[in-house]
Short mmCIF file of C-alpha atoms and ligand atoms in Angstrom, two decimals:
data_model
loop_
_atom_site.label_atom_id
_atom_site.label_comp_id
_atom_site.label_asym_id
_atom_site.label_seq_id
_atom_site.Cartn_x
_atom_site.Cartn_y
_atom_site.Cartn_z
CA MET A 15 -94.04 -31.49 133.89
CA THR A 16 -95.21 -29.89 137.18
CA SER A 17 -94.93 -31.65 140.48
CA ARG A 18 -98.61 -31.93 140.96
CA LEU A 19 -98.47 -35.56 139.95
CA SER A 20 -96.75 -38.58 141.36
CA LYS A 21 -95.37 -40.66 138.66
CA ILE A 22 -98.32 -43.04 138.50
CA THR A 23 -101.75 -41.86 139.62
CA ALA A 24 -105.17 -43.52 139.28
CA ILE A 25 -108.69 -41.90 139.43
CA VAL A 26 -111.56 -44.19 140.16
CA GLY A 27 -115.24 -43.80 140.97
CA ALA A 28 -116.12 -44.60 144.68
CA GLN A 29 -119.98 -44.84 144.07
CA TRP A 30 -122.22 -45.44 141.14
CA GLY A 31 -120.28 -43.42 138.46
CA ASP A 32 -121.11 -39.74 137.68
CA GLU A 33 -119.11 -38.64 140.68
CA GLY A 34 -117.35 -35.94 138.75
CA LYS A 35 -114.34 -38.12 137.65
CA GLY A 36 -114.27 -36.12 134.45
CA LYS A 37 -113.37 -32.87 136.24
CA ILE A 38 -110.76 -34.54 138.52
CA THR A 39 -109.21 -36.31 135.61
CA ASP A 40 -109.20 -32.95 133.67
CA PHE A 41 -107.48 -31.43 136.60
CA PHE A 42 -104.52 -33.80 136.22
CA ALA A 43 -104.61 -34.88 132.60
CA GLY A 44 -102.76 -31.88 131.12
CA ASP A 45 -99.75 -32.51 133.33
CA SER A 46 -99.52 -36.27 132.53
CA ASP A 47 -97.46 -37.89 129.74
CA TYR A 48 -99.92 -40.78 129.40
CA VAL A 49 -103.57 -41.01 130.12
CA VAL A 50 -104.87 -44.58 130.14
CA ARG A 51 -108.09 -46.28 130.25
CA PHE A 52 -108.11 -49.82 131.69
CA HIS A 53 -111.62 -51.24 131.57
CA GLY A 54 -115.08 -50.94 130.12
CA GLY A 55 -115.82 -49.68 126.60
CA ASN A 56 -117.90 -47.03 124.84
CA ASN A 57 -120.48 -47.42 127.53
CA ALA A 58 -118.60 -44.81 129.59
CA GLY A 59 -118.89 -41.16 128.91
CA HIS A 60 -117.63 -37.77 130.04
CA THR A 61 -117.76 -34.18 129.00
CA ILE A 62 -114.58 -32.10 129.09
CA ILE A 63 -114.50 -28.36 128.46
CA VAL A 64 -111.17 -26.95 127.45
CA ASP A 65 -110.80 -23.34 126.54
CA GLY A 66 -114.50 -23.01 125.83
CA THR A 67 -114.61 -26.12 123.52
CA THR A 68 -116.80 -29.05 124.73
CA PHE A 69 -115.64 -32.59 124.06
CA LYS A 70 -117.84 -35.54 124.58
CA LEU A 71 -115.92 -38.85 124.73
CA HIS A 72 -116.96 -42.37 125.28
CA LEU A 73 -113.90 -44.51 124.51
CA ILE A 74 -110.80 -42.45 124.04
CA PRO A 75 -109.24 -41.16 127.35
CA SER A 76 -109.82 -37.60 128.07
CA GLY A 77 -106.06 -36.81 127.84
CA ILE A 78 -106.58 -36.64 124.05
CA VAL A 79 -107.99 -33.12 124.33
CA TYR A 80 -104.74 -31.64 125.61
CA GLY A 81 -102.52 -32.51 122.80
CA THR A 82 -99.38 -33.33 124.80
CA PRO A 83 -100.25 -36.62 126.61
CA THR A 84 -100.46 -39.87 124.77
CA SER A 85 -103.84 -41.51 125.16
CA ILE A 86 -103.80 -45.33 125.71
CA ILE A 87 -106.68 -47.73 125.41
CA GLY A 88 -105.49 -50.69 127.49
CA ASN A 89 -106.00 -54.42 126.90
CA GLY A 90 -108.71 -54.48 129.62
CA VAL A 91 -110.87 -52.16 127.48
CA VAL A 92 -113.31 -53.52 124.87
CA VAL A 93 -113.20 -51.70 121.55
CA ASP A 94 -116.00 -51.16 119.07
CA PRO A 95 -113.83 -50.19 116.02
CA LYS A 96 -116.52 -48.27 114.30
CA ALA A 97 -117.16 -46.24 117.47
CA LEU A 98 -113.34 -45.73 117.79
CA LEU A 99 -112.94 -44.49 114.18
CA ASP A 100 -115.95 -42.17 114.69
CA GLU A 101 -114.38 -40.76 117.90
CA ILE A 102 -110.90 -40.30 116.13
CA ALA A 103 -112.69 -38.41 113.40
CA TYR A 104 -114.65 -36.29 115.93
CA VAL A 105 -111.50 -35.12 117.76
CA LYS A 106 -109.77 -34.47 114.39
CA GLU A 107 -112.67 -32.26 113.36
CA LYS A 108 -112.10 -30.32 116.57
CA GLY A 109 -108.54 -29.63 115.44
CA ILE A 110 -106.67 -32.32 117.38
CA ASN A 111 -104.21 -34.75 115.92
CA PRO A 112 -104.91 -37.79 118.20
CA LYS A 113 -101.81 -39.15 119.97
CA LEU A 114 -103.50 -42.44 120.54
CA MET A 115 -102.38 -46.07 121.15
CA VAL A 116 -104.67 -49.06 121.34
CA SER A 117 -103.58 -52.39 122.90
CA ASP A 118 -103.05 -55.14 120.47
CA ARG A 119 -104.63 -57.40 123.22
CA ALA A 120 -107.86 -55.35 123.60
CA HIS A 121 -111.00 -57.37 122.64
CA VAL A 122 -113.10 -56.24 119.77
CA ILE A 123 -116.89 -55.68 120.09
CA MET A 124 -118.40 -57.45 117.09
CA PRO A 125 -121.86 -56.90 115.69
CA TYR A 126 -123.14 -60.15 117.15
CA HIS A 127 -122.22 -58.95 120.60
CA ILE A 128 -124.36 -55.88 120.09
CA ALA A 129 -127.25 -58.03 118.77
CA LEU A 130 -126.94 -60.33 121.75
CA ASP A 131 -126.96 -57.46 124.29
CA GLY A 132 -130.35 -56.38 123.23
CA VAL A 133 -131.77 -59.81 123.43
CA LEU A 134 -130.10 -60.64 126.80
CA SER A 135 -131.29 -57.44 128.52
CA GLY A 136 -134.83 -58.65 127.89
CA HIS A 137 -133.86 -62.08 129.08
CA GLN A 138 -132.53 -60.82 132.47
CA GLY A 139 -135.81 -59.06 133.52
CA ASN A 140 -135.78 -57.34 136.81
CA LEU A 141 -132.23 -58.53 137.53
CA ALA A 142 -130.98 -56.53 134.49
CA ALA A 143 -128.42 -53.78 135.17
CA GLY A 144 -129.86 -51.50 132.52
CA SER A 145 -127.50 -52.23 129.62
CA THR A 146 -126.40 -49.54 127.24
CA ASN A 147 -126.79 -52.11 124.52
CA ARG A 148 -123.21 -51.44 123.18
CA GLY A 149 -122.25 -55.23 123.29
CA ILE A 150 -120.18 -54.93 126.40
CA ALA A 151 -121.46 -57.85 128.51
CA PRO A 152 -121.33 -60.35 125.49
CA VAL A 153 -117.78 -59.25 124.40
CA TYR A 154 -116.49 -59.79 128.00
CA ALA A 155 -118.35 -63.05 128.16
CA ASP A 156 -116.75 -64.20 124.79
CA LYS A 157 -113.30 -63.17 126.20
CA MET A 158 -113.88 -65.60 129.13
CA PHE A 159 -115.34 -68.30 126.77
CA ARG A 160 -112.08 -67.82 124.80
CA ASN A 161 -114.13 -67.04 121.75
CA GLY A 162 -112.86 -63.37 121.55
CA ILE A 163 -111.31 -61.47 118.72
CA ARG A 164 -108.51 -59.02 119.65
CA MET A 165 -107.29 -55.95 117.87
CA ILE A 166 -104.23 -57.74 116.66
CA ASP A 167 -106.34 -60.33 114.90
CA LEU A 168 -107.92 -57.69 112.68
CA LEU A 169 -104.43 -57.29 111.13
CA GLU A 170 -104.03 -60.98 110.44
CA PRO A 171 -106.80 -62.07 108.07
CA GLU A 172 -106.08 -65.81 108.32
CA VAL A 173 -106.14 -65.97 112.07
CA PHE A 174 -109.10 -63.58 112.14
CA GLN A 175 -111.15 -65.88 109.86
CA GLU A 176 -110.25 -68.84 112.01
CA LYS A 177 -111.33 -67.12 115.28
CA LEU A 178 -114.39 -65.52 113.65
CA THR A 179 -115.68 -68.77 112.40
CA LYS A 180 -115.64 -69.93 115.98
CA GLY A 181 -117.11 -66.73 117.53
CA TYR A 182 -119.72 -66.25 114.90
CA SER A 183 -121.08 -69.75 115.03
CA PHE A 184 -121.25 -69.65 118.85
CA ALA A 185 -123.14 -66.39 118.84
CA LYS A 186 -125.48 -67.45 115.98
CA GLY A 187 -126.18 -70.75 117.76
CA LEU A 188 -126.95 -68.89 121.07
CA MET A 189 -129.12 -66.40 119.29
CA GLU A 190 -131.07 -68.81 117.11
CA LYS A 191 -131.25 -72.07 119.11
CA SER A 192 -131.40 -70.67 122.71
CA LEU A 193 -132.80 -67.35 122.33
CA GLU A 194 -134.95 -67.95 119.29
CA GLN A 195 -133.83 -64.80 117.54
CA THR A 196 -132.19 -64.35 114.08
CA LEU A 197 -128.79 -63.05 113.62
CA GLU A 198 -129.15 -60.88 110.51
CA ILE A 199 -125.52 -60.11 109.59
CA SER A 200 -123.36 -62.71 107.68
CA GLN A 201 -119.90 -63.83 108.73
CA GLU A 202 -118.59 -62.81 105.28
CA GLU A 203 -119.92 -59.28 105.68
CA ILE A 204 -118.44 -59.02 109.23
CA PHE A 205 -114.99 -60.30 107.92
CA ASN A 206 -114.75 -57.80 105.12
CA THR A 207 -115.91 -54.85 107.29
CA TYR A 208 -113.60 -55.65 110.18
CA VAL A 209 -110.49 -56.28 108.12
CA ASP A 210 -111.12 -52.84 106.67
CA TYR A 211 -111.43 -51.46 110.17
CA GLY A 212 -108.18 -53.04 111.08
CA GLN A 213 -106.35 -51.39 108.14
CA GLN A 214 -107.85 -47.96 109.19
CA LEU A 215 -106.74 -48.53 112.86
CA LYS A 216 -103.39 -50.13 112.04
CA SER A 217 -101.24 -47.19 112.92
CA TYR A 218 -102.84 -46.94 116.41
CA ILE A 219 -102.33 -50.62 117.41
CA PHE A 220 -99.32 -51.37 119.73
CA ASP A 221 -98.12 -53.46 122.69
CA THR A 222 -99.13 -50.77 125.07
CA SER A 223 -97.92 -52.74 128.15
CA VAL A 224 -94.39 -52.37 126.89
CA GLU A 225 -94.90 -48.75 126.00
CA LEU A 226 -96.01 -48.06 129.54
CA TYR A 227 -93.27 -50.12 131.07
CA ASN A 228 -90.64 -48.15 129.15
CA ALA A 229 -92.34 -44.82 129.91
CA HIS A 230 -92.44 -45.55 133.67
CA LYS A 231 -88.85 -46.58 133.62
CA SER A 232 -87.91 -43.25 131.95
CA GLY A 233 -89.71 -41.28 134.62
CA LYS A 234 -92.79 -40.34 132.62
CA SER A 235 -96.01 -39.65 134.56
CA ILE A 236 -99.01 -41.83 133.94
CA LEU A 237 -102.61 -41.25 134.70
CA PHE A 238 -105.17 -44.05 134.90
CA GLU A 239 -108.63 -42.94 134.25
CA GLY A 240 -111.46 -45.13 135.72
CA ALA A 241 -114.95 -45.28 134.38
CA GLN A 242 -118.15 -46.01 136.36
CA GLY A 243 -117.74 -46.71 140.10
CA ILE A 244 -117.09 -49.30 142.82
CA SER A 245 -120.75 -50.45 143.19
CA LEU A 246 -120.80 -51.14 139.54
CA ASP A 247 -117.66 -53.36 139.72
CA VAL A 248 -118.57 -56.87 138.52
CA ASP A 249 -116.93 -58.58 141.53
CA HIS A 250 -117.34 -56.05 144.34
CA GLY A 251 -120.33 -54.09 143.25
CA VAL A 252 -124.02 -54.81 143.79
CA TYR A 253 -124.10 -57.83 141.44
CA PRO A 254 -125.78 -58.42 139.07
CA PHE A 255 -126.86 -54.65 138.90
CA THR A 256 -123.28 -53.87 137.72
CA THR A 257 -121.35 -53.27 134.66
CA SER A 258 -119.40 -56.16 133.04
CA SER A 259 -115.92 -55.07 133.94
CA ASN A 260 -113.92 -54.40 137.09
CA THR A 261 -113.96 -50.80 137.92
CA ALA A 262 -111.72 -51.19 140.93
CA ALA A 263 -108.15 -49.90 140.75
CA GLY A 264 -106.85 -53.53 141.05
CA HIS A 265 -107.91 -54.00 137.43
CA ILE A 266 -105.27 -51.42 136.34
CA SER A 267 -102.63 -54.13 136.48
CA THR A 268 -104.42 -56.80 134.44
CA GLY A 269 -106.15 -54.26 132.18
CA THR A 270 -102.90 -52.46 131.15
CA GLY A 271 -99.99 -54.71 132.09
CA VAL A 272 -98.68 -52.15 134.53
CA SER A 273 -97.78 -53.63 137.91
CA PHE A 274 -99.91 -52.52 140.84
CA ARG A 275 -96.65 -52.24 142.79
CA ASP A 276 -95.85 -49.12 140.68
CA ILE A 277 -99.03 -47.19 141.36
CA ASP A 278 -98.22 -44.27 143.86
CA ARG A 279 -101.47 -42.58 144.25
CA ILE A 280 -105.05 -43.84 143.94
CA ILE A 281 -107.72 -41.09 144.14
CA GLY A 282 -111.34 -42.10 144.77
CA VAL A 283 -113.84 -39.66 143.61
CA VAL A 284 -116.68 -39.28 146.03
CA LYS A 285 -119.69 -37.11 145.28
CA ALA A 286 -121.17 -35.52 148.45
CA TYR A 287 -124.43 -37.18 147.79
CA LEU A 288 -125.64 -40.14 145.65
CA SER A 289 -127.01 -40.48 142.17
CA ARG A 290 -127.91 -43.71 140.54
CA VAL A 291 -128.78 -44.48 136.83
CA GLY A 292 -130.50 -47.83 136.56
CA GLU A 293 -132.05 -50.54 138.74
CA SER A 294 -131.00 -51.93 142.08
CA PRO A 295 -131.81 -51.36 145.67
CA LEU A 296 -130.49 -48.00 146.88
CA PRO A 297 -130.72 -47.80 150.73
CA SER A 298 -130.17 -44.12 151.16
CA GLU A 299 -132.37 -43.04 148.25
CA ILE A 300 -134.61 -39.97 148.99
CA HIS A 301 -137.69 -38.71 147.40
CA GLY A 302 -139.72 -35.49 147.59
CA ASP A 303 -138.41 -31.88 147.98
CA ASP A 304 -134.79 -32.74 149.10
CA ALA A 305 -134.53 -35.17 146.15
CA LYS A 306 -135.80 -32.53 143.79
CA SER A 307 -133.42 -29.87 145.21
CA LEU A 308 -130.33 -32.12 144.91
CA ARG A 309 -131.44 -33.26 141.39
CA ASP A 310 -131.83 -29.70 140.21
CA LYS A 311 -128.81 -28.17 141.84
CA GLY A 312 -126.58 -31.07 140.86
CA GLY A 313 -127.92 -31.42 137.25
CA GLU A 314 -128.82 -35.03 137.93
CA TYR A 315 -130.74 -35.60 134.75
CA GLY A 316 -129.67 -38.15 132.07
CA THR A 317 -127.32 -36.42 129.41
CA THR A 318 -129.12 -37.90 126.44
CA THR A 319 -132.50 -38.99 127.87
CA GLY A 320 -133.07 -36.01 130.21
CA ARG A 321 -134.65 -38.56 132.59
CA PRO A 322 -134.27 -37.67 136.27
CA ARG A 323 -131.71 -39.71 138.05
CA ARG A 324 -132.36 -41.44 141.41
CA VAL A 325 -130.61 -39.47 144.17
CA GLY A 326 -129.82 -40.08 147.80
CA TRP A 327 -127.76 -39.04 150.82
CA LEU A 328 -124.09 -39.88 150.95
CA ASP A 329 -123.61 -43.63 151.83
CA LEU A 330 -120.40 -44.27 153.80
CA VAL A 331 -120.95 -47.99 153.76
CA GLN A 332 -120.34 -47.73 150.11
CA VAL A 333 -117.41 -45.44 150.42
CA ARG A 334 -115.85 -47.54 153.09
CA GLN A 335 -115.77 -50.39 150.64
CA ALA A 336 -114.33 -48.17 147.96
CA VAL A 337 -111.45 -47.14 150.27
CA ARG A 338 -110.62 -50.74 151.12
CA VAL A 339 -111.04 -52.47 147.80
CA ASN A 340 -109.26 -49.77 145.75
CA GLY A 341 -106.62 -49.12 148.46
CA LEU A 342 -107.45 -45.32 147.99
CA THR A 343 -104.66 -43.09 149.19
CA GLU A 344 -107.10 -40.13 149.17
CA ILE A 345 -110.53 -38.99 148.28
CA ALA A 346 -111.52 -36.17 146.06
CA LEU A 347 -114.90 -34.85 147.38
CA THR A 348 -117.07 -33.30 144.67
CA LYS A 349 -120.14 -31.34 144.33
CA LEU A 350 -120.08 -29.94 147.87
CA ASP A 351 -121.66 -26.79 146.54
CA VAL A 352 -124.81 -28.74 145.64
CA LEU A 353 -125.28 -29.29 149.43
CA ASN A 354 -125.09 -25.69 150.20
CA ASN A 355 -128.06 -24.29 152.26
CA PHE A 356 -129.36 -27.60 153.49
CA SER A 357 -130.02 -26.99 157.22
CA GLU A 358 -129.22 -30.60 158.01
CA LEU A 359 -127.37 -33.26 156.21
CA PRO A 360 -128.10 -36.88 156.91
CA VAL A 361 -125.11 -39.24 156.22
CA CYS A 362 -125.67 -42.93 156.02
CA VAL A 363 -122.99 -44.65 158.22
CA ALA A 364 -124.38 -48.18 158.46
CA TYR A 365 -127.46 -50.33 157.52
CA ASP A 366 -130.06 -51.84 159.63
CA VAL A 367 -130.60 -55.30 158.32
CA ASP A 368 -133.31 -57.09 160.18
CA GLY A 369 -132.31 -55.38 163.44
CA GLU A 370 -128.61 -55.86 162.86
CA ARG A 371 -126.11 -53.04 162.35
CA VAL A 372 -124.22 -53.69 159.17
CA THR A 373 -121.21 -51.49 158.35
CA GLU A 374 -119.87 -53.19 155.15
CA MET A 375 -121.56 -53.78 151.80
CA PRO A 376 -123.42 -57.19 152.05
CA ALA A 377 -122.98 -59.77 149.31
CA SER A 378 -126.40 -61.04 150.02
CA LEU A 379 -129.01 -59.49 147.79
CA THR A 380 -131.71 -60.31 150.42
CA GLN A 381 -129.70 -58.31 153.00
CA TYR A 382 -129.19 -55.40 150.59
CA ARG A 383 -132.84 -55.34 149.56
CA ASN A 384 -133.79 -55.23 153.33
CA ALA A 385 -131.17 -52.65 154.32
CA THR A 386 -132.53 -49.47 155.78
CA PRO A 387 -130.00 -46.63 156.33
CA ILE A 388 -128.72 -45.71 159.77
CA TYR A 389 -128.02 -41.90 159.56
CA GLU A 390 -125.92 -39.44 161.52
CA THR A 391 -127.29 -36.01 160.86
CA LEU A 392 -124.69 -33.19 160.62
CA PRO A 393 -125.38 -29.48 160.48
CA GLY A 394 -125.32 -27.74 157.05
CA TRP A 395 -123.10 -24.84 156.20
CA GLY A 396 -125.22 -22.43 154.44
CA ASP A 397 -123.46 -20.70 151.56
CA LEU A 398 -119.72 -20.91 150.67
CA PRO A 399 -117.74 -17.70 150.93
CA GLU A 400 -117.21 -15.99 147.57
CA ASN A 401 -114.32 -17.26 145.53
CA ILE A 402 -113.52 -19.84 148.23
CA TRP A 403 -111.07 -21.65 145.88
CA ASP A 404 -108.73 -18.65 146.07
CA LYS A 405 -108.71 -18.61 149.81
CA GLY A 406 -107.94 -22.21 150.64
CA TYR A 407 -109.21 -25.01 152.71
CA ASP A 408 -108.96 -23.26 156.12
CA GLU A 409 -111.36 -20.60 155.00
CA LEU A 410 -114.12 -23.21 154.40
CA PRO A 411 -116.99 -22.94 157.00
CA GLN A 412 -116.22 -24.81 160.15
CA THR A 413 -119.46 -26.95 159.73
CA LEU A 414 -118.19 -28.05 156.28
CA ARG A 415 -114.79 -28.94 157.65
CA ASP A 416 -116.44 -30.94 160.39
CA TYR A 417 -118.45 -32.79 157.75
CA ILE A 418 -115.22 -33.67 155.95
CA ASP A 419 -113.51 -34.71 159.10
CA PHE A 420 -116.56 -36.89 159.92
CA ILE A 421 -116.18 -38.60 156.37
CA GLU A 422 -112.46 -39.10 156.92
CA ARG A 423 -113.00 -40.78 160.38
CA GLU A 424 -115.79 -43.00 159.22
CA VAL A 425 -114.05 -44.31 156.12
CA ASP A 426 -110.40 -43.92 157.27
CA CYS A 427 -109.09 -42.05 154.32
CA PRO A 428 -108.01 -38.42 153.85
CA VAL A 429 -110.02 -35.99 151.79
CA LYS A 430 -107.26 -34.11 149.79
CA ILE A 431 -109.28 -32.48 147.02
CA VAL A 432 -112.46 -30.61 147.50
CA SER A 433 -114.53 -29.56 144.53
CA VAL A 434 -117.15 -26.85 144.86
CA GLY A 435 -118.17 -26.21 141.30
CA PRO A 436 -117.91 -27.67 137.82
CA GLN A 437 -115.09 -25.55 136.56
CA ARG A 438 -111.41 -26.39 136.91
CA HIS A 439 -110.66 -23.51 139.16
CA GLU A 440 -113.44 -24.32 141.57
CA THR A 441 -111.26 -26.77 143.33
CA ILE A 442 -109.39 -26.67 146.62
CA ILE A 443 -106.30 -28.79 147.22
CA ARG A 444 -105.76 -29.53 150.88
CA LYS A 445 -102.14 -29.05 151.95
P1 GDP B 1773 -118.08 -38.94 135.74
O1 GDP B 1773 -119.04 -39.82 135.14
O2 GDP B 1773 -117.63 -39.34 137.11
O3 GDP B 1773 -116.86 -38.58 134.84
O4 GDP B 1773 -118.82 -37.59 136.04
P2 GDP B 1773 -118.79 -36.32 135.17
O5 GDP B 1773 -117.39 -35.79 135.03
O6 GDP B 1773 -119.67 -36.47 134.08
O7 GDP B 1773 -119.44 -35.22 136.26
C1 GDP B 1773 -120.83 -35.10 136.34
C2 GDP B 1773 -121.16 -33.56 136.26
O8 GDP B 1773 -120.82 -32.96 137.48
C3 GDP B 1773 -120.52 -32.87 135.15
O9 GDP B 1773 -121.41 -32.09 134.50
C4 GDP B 1773 -119.49 -32.04 135.90
O10 GDP B 1773 -119.19 -30.76 135.30
C5 GDP B 1773 -120.19 -31.75 137.20
N1 GDP B 1773 -119.34 -31.43 138.35
C6 GDP B 1773 -118.08 -31.95 138.66
N2 GDP B 1773 -117.63 -31.49 139.91
C7 GDP B 1773 -118.56 -30.62 140.33
C8 GDP B 1773 -118.66 -29.79 141.50
O11 GDP B 1773 -117.85 -29.85 142.35
N3 GDP B 1773 -119.79 -29.10 141.60
C9 GDP B 1773 -120.73 -29.03 140.61
N4 GDP B 1773 -121.80 -28.21 140.83
N5 GDP B 1773 -120.68 -29.79 139.52
C10 GDP B 1773 -119.63 -30.61 139.39
#
C-alpha cells in the first residue's frame, strides 16, 4: 500500500451531491484494502472510468472496479437484493470477480416499499424531495417502526416468514386503508422470491462490523464512500427536501459499526459552484447566461433524463455547516476548471433573512425560503496554465489561490485537493 492514505479515510459530499465524489473516491480507492458504503441505497450513482472501461454503479462501492480492495455494504445501507444481484452480474460481465461483503444487519428493500414510495411521493406534494422511487424512504421508516427485514433474515425462512407477516400486513394496511391503493403482490410470492435471493446472496453476507474491526487492528486501510451531500442529510439537511438517510460522516459509526474515534481523515468534496437536482429553495441559484455557461461547461444535465440541473454560485453557508457537522479535516475542491474565464466570481458568504445577516444554515423553512444571498465578489483567473497538474499548486494563478484562501478562511478548513478536470491525473495535491 502507498502512503497516500491514512488508515481510515472518509469521503463525503459537502453540498447537494454530484460534487465529484466519484473522482475523489477513485483517486484513493485503488490504494485501499476496503471500500465501504455506510448509508443510502441504490438511489446513489456514480460513473467510474478505469483503463478506458466505464462502470456505472448504484449500490456496490466503487472499490469493486479495482480488483484488490474488498467492497463492503454496511448495515446502514438499505439493499434491494434484485438490484444487488443485477449489479454483481454487471461487474462480472465486465470481467471482475467481485470481492464483496454485505452486512447481515443491512435492511432489505421489499416490493411493498417500492410500491409505497410511488404513492407517498404523490402524497407529499410540494414538500416532496423528488424521490427516486426505489423504496428508500419506506424501508428506513420500517426500520424505525421495527417492521424491517434484514439480510440475515433471508437466510432463516422461519424468522423471515414471521417478520414478513408483520411487515407485509402493515404495508398492505397502510396502502389500502390509509392511501386507498391496492398492493398487487402477495406475501407468498414475496416470500418465495426473497428466500431465493437470500440463497443467491448467501456467500456475500457477513458480520462486516467484525471484519472491519479486525482489518483495522491488523493495519489495513479503509475508505468510506459517502453518497449524496450534507444538505440532503435527513437531520442536518434542508428537511424535508432531503434523502432518507444520514449523509454526514457521523453516520459511518452507526452505519458500519466502526468507531468514530478511529477515523483519521474526513475529506469533504466541494464543487466550486452549486448544482441541485430536485426541489427546495436554493438561495444562490442563478439563471440566464452565467447559469447556461456553468451548466454546459460542468455537464450539469441529468445522466438519465438529460434534464438541465439547477445551478448556482458557491454557497459557503452550506459548506460551513458541512465542515462543522462532518468534522472535515480537509476539503477537496472540484470542477475549478468550470469557472475558468469568468471575469468575476460571486461567492455567497451569508444570507440576508428579513434584514438580518445569517451565517449558518437555518432550521426554519420560512427563513430558508426568505434567504437572499450576500455575495463577496472575487476576480476570476482566466484560463489555467497548460498541464497545471504536473506543475503543482504554487503554479496556479494567484487569483485562483486567493479564491481558495478566501474559502479556507470563511469556512475554517484547509483545501488540500484541487481538481481541475474529470480525469484522475487532473488533480493537484497541496503539500
Ligand atoms: P458524485 O455524485 O459526487 O459522485 O459526482 P460524480 O463523481 O458523478 O461527478 C460529477 C461529474 O463531474 C462526473 O462526470 C465527473 O467526471 C465530473 N468531474 C469530477 N471532477 C471534475 C473536475 O474537476 N472538473 C470537471 N470538469 N469535471 C469533473
